[in-house]
CSV table of C-alpha atoms in Angstrom, one decimal:
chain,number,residue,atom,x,y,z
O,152,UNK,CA,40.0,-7.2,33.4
O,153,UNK,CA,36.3,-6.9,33.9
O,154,UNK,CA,34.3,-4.9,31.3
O,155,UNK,CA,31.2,-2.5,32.3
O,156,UNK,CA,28.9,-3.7,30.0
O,157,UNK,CA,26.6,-1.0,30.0
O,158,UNK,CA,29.8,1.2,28.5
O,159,UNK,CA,30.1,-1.5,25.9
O,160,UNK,CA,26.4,-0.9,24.6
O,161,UNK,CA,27.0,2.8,25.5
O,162,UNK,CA,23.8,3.4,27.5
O,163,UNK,CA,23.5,4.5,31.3
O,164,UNK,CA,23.0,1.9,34.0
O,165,UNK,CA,19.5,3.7,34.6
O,166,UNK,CA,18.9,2.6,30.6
O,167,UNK,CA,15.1,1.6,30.0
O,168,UNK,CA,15.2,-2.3,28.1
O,169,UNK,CA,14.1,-0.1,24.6
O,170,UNK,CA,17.0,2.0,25.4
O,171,UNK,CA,19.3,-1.0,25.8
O,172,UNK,CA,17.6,-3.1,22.6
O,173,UNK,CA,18.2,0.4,20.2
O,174,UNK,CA,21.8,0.8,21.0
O,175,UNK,CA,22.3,-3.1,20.5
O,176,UNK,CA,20.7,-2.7,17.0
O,177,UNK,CA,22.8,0.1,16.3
O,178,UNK,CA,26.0,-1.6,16.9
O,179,UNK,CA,24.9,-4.9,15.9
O,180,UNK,CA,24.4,-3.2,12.4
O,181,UNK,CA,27.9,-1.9,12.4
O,182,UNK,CA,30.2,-4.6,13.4
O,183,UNK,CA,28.0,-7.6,11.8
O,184,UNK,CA,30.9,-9.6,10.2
O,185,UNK,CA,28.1,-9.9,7.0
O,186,UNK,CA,29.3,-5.8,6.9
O,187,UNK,CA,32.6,-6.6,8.1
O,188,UNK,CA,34.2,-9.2,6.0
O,189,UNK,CA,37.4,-10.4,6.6
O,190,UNK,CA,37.9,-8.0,10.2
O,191,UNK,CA,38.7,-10.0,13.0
O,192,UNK,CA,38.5,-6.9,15.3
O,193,UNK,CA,34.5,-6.1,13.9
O,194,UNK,CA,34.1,-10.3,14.7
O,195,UNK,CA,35.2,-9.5,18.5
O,196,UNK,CA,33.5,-6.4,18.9
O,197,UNK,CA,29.9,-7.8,17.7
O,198,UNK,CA,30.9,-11.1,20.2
O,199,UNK,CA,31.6,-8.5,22.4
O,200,UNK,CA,28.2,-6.5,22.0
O,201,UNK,CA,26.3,-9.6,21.4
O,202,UNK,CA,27.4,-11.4,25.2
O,203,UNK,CA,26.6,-7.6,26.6
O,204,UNK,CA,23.0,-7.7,25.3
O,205,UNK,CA,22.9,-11.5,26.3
O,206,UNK,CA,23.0,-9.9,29.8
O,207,UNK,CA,21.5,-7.0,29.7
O,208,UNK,CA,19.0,-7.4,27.8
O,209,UNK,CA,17.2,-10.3,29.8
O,210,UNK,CA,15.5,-8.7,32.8
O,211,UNK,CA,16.5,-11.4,35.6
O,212,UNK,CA,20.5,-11.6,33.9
O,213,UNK,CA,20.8,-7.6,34.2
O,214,UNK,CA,19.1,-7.6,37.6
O,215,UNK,CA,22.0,-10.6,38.8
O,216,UNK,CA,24.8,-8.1,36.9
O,217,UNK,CA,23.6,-4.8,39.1
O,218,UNK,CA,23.7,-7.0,42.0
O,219,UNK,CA,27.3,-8.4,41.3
O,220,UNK,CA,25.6,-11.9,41.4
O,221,UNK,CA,27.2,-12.6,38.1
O,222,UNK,CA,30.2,-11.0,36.3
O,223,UNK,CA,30.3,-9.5,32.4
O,224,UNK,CA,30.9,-13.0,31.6
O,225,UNK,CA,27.7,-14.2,32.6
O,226,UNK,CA,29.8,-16.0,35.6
O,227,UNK,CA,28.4,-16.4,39.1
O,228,UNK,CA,30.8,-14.4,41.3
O,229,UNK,CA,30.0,-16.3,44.2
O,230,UNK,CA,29.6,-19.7,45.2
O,231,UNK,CA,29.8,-22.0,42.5
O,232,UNK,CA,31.9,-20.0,40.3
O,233,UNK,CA,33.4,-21.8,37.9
O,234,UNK,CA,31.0,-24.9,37.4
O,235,UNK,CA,29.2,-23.7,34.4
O,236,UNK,CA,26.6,-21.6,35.8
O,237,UNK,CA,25.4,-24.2,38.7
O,238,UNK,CA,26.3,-22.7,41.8
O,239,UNK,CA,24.4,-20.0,43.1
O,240,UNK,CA,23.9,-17.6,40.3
O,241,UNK,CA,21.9,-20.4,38.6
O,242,UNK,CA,22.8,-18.7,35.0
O,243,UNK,CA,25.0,-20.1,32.2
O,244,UNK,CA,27.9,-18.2,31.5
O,245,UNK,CA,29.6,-17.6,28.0
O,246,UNK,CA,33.4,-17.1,27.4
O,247,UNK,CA,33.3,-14.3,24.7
O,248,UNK,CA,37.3,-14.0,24.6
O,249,UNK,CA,37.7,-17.4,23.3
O,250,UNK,CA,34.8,-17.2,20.4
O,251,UNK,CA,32.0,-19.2,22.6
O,252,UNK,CA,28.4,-19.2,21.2
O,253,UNK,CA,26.3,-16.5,23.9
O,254,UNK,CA,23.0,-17.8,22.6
O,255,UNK,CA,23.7,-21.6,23.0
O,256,UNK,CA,25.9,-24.3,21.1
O,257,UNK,CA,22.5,-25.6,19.4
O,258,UNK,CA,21.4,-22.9,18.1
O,259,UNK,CA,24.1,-22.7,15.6
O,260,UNK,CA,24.0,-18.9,15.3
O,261,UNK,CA,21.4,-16.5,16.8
O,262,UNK,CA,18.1,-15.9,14.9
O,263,UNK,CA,18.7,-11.9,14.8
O,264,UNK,CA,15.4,-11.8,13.4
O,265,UNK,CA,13.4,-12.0,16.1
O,266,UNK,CA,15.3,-8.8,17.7
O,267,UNK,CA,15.2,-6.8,14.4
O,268,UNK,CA,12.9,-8.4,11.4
O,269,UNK,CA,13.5,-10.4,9.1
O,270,UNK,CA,15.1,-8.1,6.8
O,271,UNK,CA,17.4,-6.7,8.6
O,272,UNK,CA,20.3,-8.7,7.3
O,273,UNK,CA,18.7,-9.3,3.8
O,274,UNK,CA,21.7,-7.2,2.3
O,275,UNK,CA,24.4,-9.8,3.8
O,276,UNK,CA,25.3,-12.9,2.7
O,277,UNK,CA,23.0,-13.8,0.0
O,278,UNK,CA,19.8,-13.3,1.8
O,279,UNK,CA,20.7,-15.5,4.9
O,280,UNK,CA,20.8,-14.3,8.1
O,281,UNK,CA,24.0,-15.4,10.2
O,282,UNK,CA,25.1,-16.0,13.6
O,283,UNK,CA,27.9,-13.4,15.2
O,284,UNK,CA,29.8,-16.6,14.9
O,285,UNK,CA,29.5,-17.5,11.2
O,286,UNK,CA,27.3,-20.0,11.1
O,287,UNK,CA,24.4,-19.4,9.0
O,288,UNK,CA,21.3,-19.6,10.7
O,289,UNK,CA,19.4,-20.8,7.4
O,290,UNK,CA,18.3,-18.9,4.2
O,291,UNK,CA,15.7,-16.9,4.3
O,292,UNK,CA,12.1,-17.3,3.9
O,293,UNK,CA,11.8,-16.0,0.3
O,294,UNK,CA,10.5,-12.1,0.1
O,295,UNK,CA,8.2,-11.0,-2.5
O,296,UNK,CA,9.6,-7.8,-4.3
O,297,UNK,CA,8.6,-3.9,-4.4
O,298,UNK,CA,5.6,-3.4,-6.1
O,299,UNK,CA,5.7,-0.1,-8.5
O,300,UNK,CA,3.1,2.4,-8.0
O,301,UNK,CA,1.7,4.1,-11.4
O,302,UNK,CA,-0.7,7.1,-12.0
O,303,UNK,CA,-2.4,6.8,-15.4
O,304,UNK,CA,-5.2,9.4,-16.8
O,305,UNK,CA,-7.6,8.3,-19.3
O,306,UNK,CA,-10.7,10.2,-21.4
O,307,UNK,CA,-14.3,8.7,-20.0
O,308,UNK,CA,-15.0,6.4,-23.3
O,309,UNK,CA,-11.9,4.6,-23.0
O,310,UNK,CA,-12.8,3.5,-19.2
O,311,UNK,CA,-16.5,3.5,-20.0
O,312,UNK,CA,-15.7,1.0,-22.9
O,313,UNK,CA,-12.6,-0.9,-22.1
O,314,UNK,CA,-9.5,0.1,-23.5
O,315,UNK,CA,-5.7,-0.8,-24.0
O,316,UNK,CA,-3.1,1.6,-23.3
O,317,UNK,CA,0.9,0.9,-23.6
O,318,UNK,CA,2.8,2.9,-21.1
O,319,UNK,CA,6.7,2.9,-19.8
O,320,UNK,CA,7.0,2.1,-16.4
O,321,UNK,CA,10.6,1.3,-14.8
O,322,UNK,CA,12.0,1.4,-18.5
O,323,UNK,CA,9.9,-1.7,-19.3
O,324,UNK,CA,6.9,-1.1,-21.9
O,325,UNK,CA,4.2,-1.8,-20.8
O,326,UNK,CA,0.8,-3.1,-21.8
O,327,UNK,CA,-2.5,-2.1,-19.9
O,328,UNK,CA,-5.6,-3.4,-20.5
O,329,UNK,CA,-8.3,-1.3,-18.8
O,330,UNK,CA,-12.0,-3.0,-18.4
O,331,UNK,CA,-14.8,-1.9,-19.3
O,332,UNK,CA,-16.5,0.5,-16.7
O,333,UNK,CA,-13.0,1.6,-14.5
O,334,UNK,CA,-14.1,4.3,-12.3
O,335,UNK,CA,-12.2,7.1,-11.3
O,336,UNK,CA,-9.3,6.2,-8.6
O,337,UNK,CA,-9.4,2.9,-9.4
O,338,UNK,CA,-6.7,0.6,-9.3
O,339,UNK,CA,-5.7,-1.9,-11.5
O,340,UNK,CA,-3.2,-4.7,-10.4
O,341,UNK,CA,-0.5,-6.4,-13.0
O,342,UNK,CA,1.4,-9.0,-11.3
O,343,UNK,CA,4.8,-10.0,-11.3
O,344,UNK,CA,5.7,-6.8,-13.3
O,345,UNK,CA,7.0,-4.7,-10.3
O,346,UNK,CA,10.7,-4.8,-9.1
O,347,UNK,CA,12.3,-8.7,-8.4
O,348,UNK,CA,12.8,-9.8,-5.2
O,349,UNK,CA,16.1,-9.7,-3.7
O,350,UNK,CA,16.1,-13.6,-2.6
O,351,UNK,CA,14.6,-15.6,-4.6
O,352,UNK,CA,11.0,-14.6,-4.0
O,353,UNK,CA,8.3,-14.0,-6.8
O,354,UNK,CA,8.1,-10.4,-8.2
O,355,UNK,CA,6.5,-7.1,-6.7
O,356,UNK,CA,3.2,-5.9,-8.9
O,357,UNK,CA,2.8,-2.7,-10.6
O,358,UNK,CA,-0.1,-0.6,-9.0
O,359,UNK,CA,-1.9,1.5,-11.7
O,360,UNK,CA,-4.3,4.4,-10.2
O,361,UNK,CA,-6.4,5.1,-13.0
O,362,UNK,CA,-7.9,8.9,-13.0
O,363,UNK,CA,-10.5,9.3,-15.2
O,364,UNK,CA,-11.7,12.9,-17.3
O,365,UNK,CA,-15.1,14.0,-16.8
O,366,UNK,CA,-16.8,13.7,-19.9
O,367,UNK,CA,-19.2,17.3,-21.2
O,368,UNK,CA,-22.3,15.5,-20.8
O,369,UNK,CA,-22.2,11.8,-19.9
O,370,UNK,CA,-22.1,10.5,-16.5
O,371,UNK,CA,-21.6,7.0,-15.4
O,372,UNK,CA,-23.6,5.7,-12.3
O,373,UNK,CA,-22.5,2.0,-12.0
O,374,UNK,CA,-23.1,0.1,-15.3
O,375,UNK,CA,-26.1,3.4,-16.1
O,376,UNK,CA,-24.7,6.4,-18.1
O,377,UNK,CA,-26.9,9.1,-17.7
O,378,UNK,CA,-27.1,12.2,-19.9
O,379,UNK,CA,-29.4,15.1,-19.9
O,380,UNK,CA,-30.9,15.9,-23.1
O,381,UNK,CA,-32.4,19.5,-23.3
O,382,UNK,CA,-35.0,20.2,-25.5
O,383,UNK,CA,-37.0,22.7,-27.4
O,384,UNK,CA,-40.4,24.1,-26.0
O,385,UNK,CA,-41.8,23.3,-29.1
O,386,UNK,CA,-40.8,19.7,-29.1
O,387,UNK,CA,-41.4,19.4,-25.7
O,388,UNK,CA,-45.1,20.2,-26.8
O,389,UNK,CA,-45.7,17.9,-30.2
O,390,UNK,CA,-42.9,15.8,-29.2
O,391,UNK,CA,-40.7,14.0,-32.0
O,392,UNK,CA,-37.6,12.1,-33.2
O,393,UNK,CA,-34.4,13.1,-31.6
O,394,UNK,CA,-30.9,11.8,-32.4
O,395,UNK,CA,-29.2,11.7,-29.1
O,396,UNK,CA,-25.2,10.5,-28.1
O,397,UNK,CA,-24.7,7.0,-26.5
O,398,UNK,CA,-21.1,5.7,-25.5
O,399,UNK,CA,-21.4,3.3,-28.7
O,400,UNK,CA,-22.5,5.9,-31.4
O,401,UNK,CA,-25.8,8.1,-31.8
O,402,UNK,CA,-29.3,6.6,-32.3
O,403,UNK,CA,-32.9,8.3,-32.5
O,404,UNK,CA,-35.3,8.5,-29.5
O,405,UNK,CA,-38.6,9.4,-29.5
O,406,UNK,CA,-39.7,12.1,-27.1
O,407,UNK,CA,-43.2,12.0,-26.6
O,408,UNK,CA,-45.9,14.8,-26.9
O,409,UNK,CA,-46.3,16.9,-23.7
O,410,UNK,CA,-43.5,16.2,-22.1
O,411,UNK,CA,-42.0,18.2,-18.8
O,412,UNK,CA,-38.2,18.6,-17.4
O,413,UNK,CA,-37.4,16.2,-15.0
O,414,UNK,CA,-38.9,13.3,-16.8
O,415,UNK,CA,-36.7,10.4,-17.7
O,416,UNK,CA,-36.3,8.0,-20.8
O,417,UNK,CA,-34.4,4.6,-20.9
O,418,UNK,CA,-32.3,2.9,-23.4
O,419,UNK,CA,-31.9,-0.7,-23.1
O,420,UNK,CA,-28.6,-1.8,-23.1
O,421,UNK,CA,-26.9,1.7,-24.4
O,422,UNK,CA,-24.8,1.6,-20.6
O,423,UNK,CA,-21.8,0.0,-19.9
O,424,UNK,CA,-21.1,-3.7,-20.6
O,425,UNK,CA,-18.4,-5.7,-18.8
O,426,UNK,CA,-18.6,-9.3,-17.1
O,427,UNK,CA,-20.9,-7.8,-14.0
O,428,UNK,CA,-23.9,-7.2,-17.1
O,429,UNK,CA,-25.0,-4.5,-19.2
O,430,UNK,CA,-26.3,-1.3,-18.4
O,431,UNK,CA,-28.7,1.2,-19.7
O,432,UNK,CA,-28.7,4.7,-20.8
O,433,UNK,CA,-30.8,7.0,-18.5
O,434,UNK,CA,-31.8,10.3,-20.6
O,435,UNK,CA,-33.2,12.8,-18.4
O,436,UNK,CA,-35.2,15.5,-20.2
O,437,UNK,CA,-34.9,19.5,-19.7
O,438,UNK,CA,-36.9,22.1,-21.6
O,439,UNK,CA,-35.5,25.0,-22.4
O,440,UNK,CA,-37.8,27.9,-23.4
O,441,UNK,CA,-36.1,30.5,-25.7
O,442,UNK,CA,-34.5,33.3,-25.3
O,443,UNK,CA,-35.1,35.0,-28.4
O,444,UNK,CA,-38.7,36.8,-28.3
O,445,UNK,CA,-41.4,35.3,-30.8
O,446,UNK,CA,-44.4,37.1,-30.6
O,447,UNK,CA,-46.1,34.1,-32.7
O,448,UNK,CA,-45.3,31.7,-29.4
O,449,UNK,CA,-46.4,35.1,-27.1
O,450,UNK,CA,-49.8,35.0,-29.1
O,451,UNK,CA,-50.5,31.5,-29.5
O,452,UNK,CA,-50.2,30.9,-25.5
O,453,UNK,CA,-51.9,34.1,-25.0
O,454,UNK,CA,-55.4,32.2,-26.7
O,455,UNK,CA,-54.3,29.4,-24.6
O,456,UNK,CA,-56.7,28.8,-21.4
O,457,UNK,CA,-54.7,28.7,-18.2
O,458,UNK,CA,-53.9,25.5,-16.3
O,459,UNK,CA,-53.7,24.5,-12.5
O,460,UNK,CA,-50.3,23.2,-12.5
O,461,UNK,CA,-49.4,23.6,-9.0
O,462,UNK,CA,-50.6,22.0,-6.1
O,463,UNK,CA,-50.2,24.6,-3.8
């Protein structure tokens, strides 16, 4: 008896090709022997399916199968019916019912993964794809596995410095070694620690996004830490020693006499030190007059002779 093979796909005759492929991957997903072990009526129906889309889904086949030029079978209906496809329908035709190969006898099993990726078996058989017939089409190129993605916060010294941190990711422990000057968002890479790969490929990586605290006073520009140092009015005027922070410990500067907010001193190597060099501390100064009244400060700048400061 003749089969419709648009009702075997279950699309429309008026189907669009995309309309024809998504219903073939559907059912090609359900009645896969791979899924179906051991059913001979699954092996038929995905034979069945598979000679369908043969057809249908090749433009010049489905345009012969509208016409009646060629049968379900793939068989020219007119002259030259019968001789393997070399009368007038010019096709080859493929006898489903008796287990025949629709995608040709040396292919020994259709690659599926040119219609649906190549992991769209990877669940069957061991990580090879297989033909509708059973014969496998060849393992597999191997897959690399999942990588694991991994949020981690840490103070500003420990990614100023460089750090190590052991954490417990995917019930493994794990430990993270954070260089010297990681920057906020930042991630950090640890290969082959993510999840294995499914056929025989090397492991997925873990993916660490490192968020970093904002520290009360220092500021990292690149391999620079910057910090603004206020200071007195009085020192601002006779200037003096100072001990001020650094991300390695606290060491004395020198302010000198007359200084003004805005100006800037730099300490050699006090920044950030990592393979890419070492980098400096920037200390910006700001003077901070006081707030509680001293009438000795009021009287001393009172004698004082006034200054053009500004320029306009």
């Amino acid at each position: 008896m003749s089969k419709n093979l648009y009702h075997i796909l279950g699309v429309s005759k008026d189907a669009s090709e995309a309309e024809i492929k998504s219903a073939y991957r559907k059912l090609a997903r359900k009645y896969h022997p791979d899924v179906n072990k051991d059913s001979k009526e699954a092996a038929d129906k995905f034979k069945e399916i598979s000679c369908a889309y043969d057809i249908l889904g090749n433009k010049e086949k489905r345009q012969k199968y509208d016409n009646n030029e060629i049968d379900d079978e793939g068989k020219p209906t007119g002259f030259g019916a019968g001789f393997g496809g070399a009368g007038s329908g010019g096709g080859t035709y493929y006898n489903y019912s008796t287990g025949g190969n629709p995608f040709g006898s040396g292919a020994q099993g259709f690659d599926f993964s040119s219609i649906f990726g190549d992991d769209i078996f990877s669940q069957f058989s061991g990580g090879q794809s297989r033909g509708f017939s059973g014969f496998s089409s060849g393992a597999r190129r191997p897959r690399k596995g999942e990588d694991i993605s991994y949020s981690m916060r840490v103070d500003f010294l420990s990614a100023a410095q460089g750090s190590e941190k052991k954490v417990n990711i995917g019930g493994k422990a794990i430990n993270v070694k954070i260089p010297a000057g990681t920057t906020d968002g930042q991630t950090l890479r640890l290969r082959g620690l993510g999840q294995p790969s499914l056929n025989g490929g090397e492991n997925g990586d873990v993916l660490i996004t490192i968020n970093v605290d904002k520290h009360p006073y220092f500021e990292a520009q690149g391999l620079d830490i910057h910090l603004e140092l206020p200071i007195s009015f009085k020192e601002a005027v006779l200037g003096g020693k100072i001990t001020v922070p650094t991300i390695s410990g606290k060491v004395n500067v020198n302010i000198p006499p007359y200084s003004t907010s805005g100006e800037k001193l730099r300490l050699k190597g006090k920044g950030i030190k990592n393979q890419s060099g070492v980098g400096d501390e920037i200390i910006t100064l700001k003077v901070v007059t006081p707030k509680i009244k001293n009438e000795a400060l009021e009287k001393a700048l009172s004698t004082m002779s006034d200054e053009t400061i500004r320029s306009f």
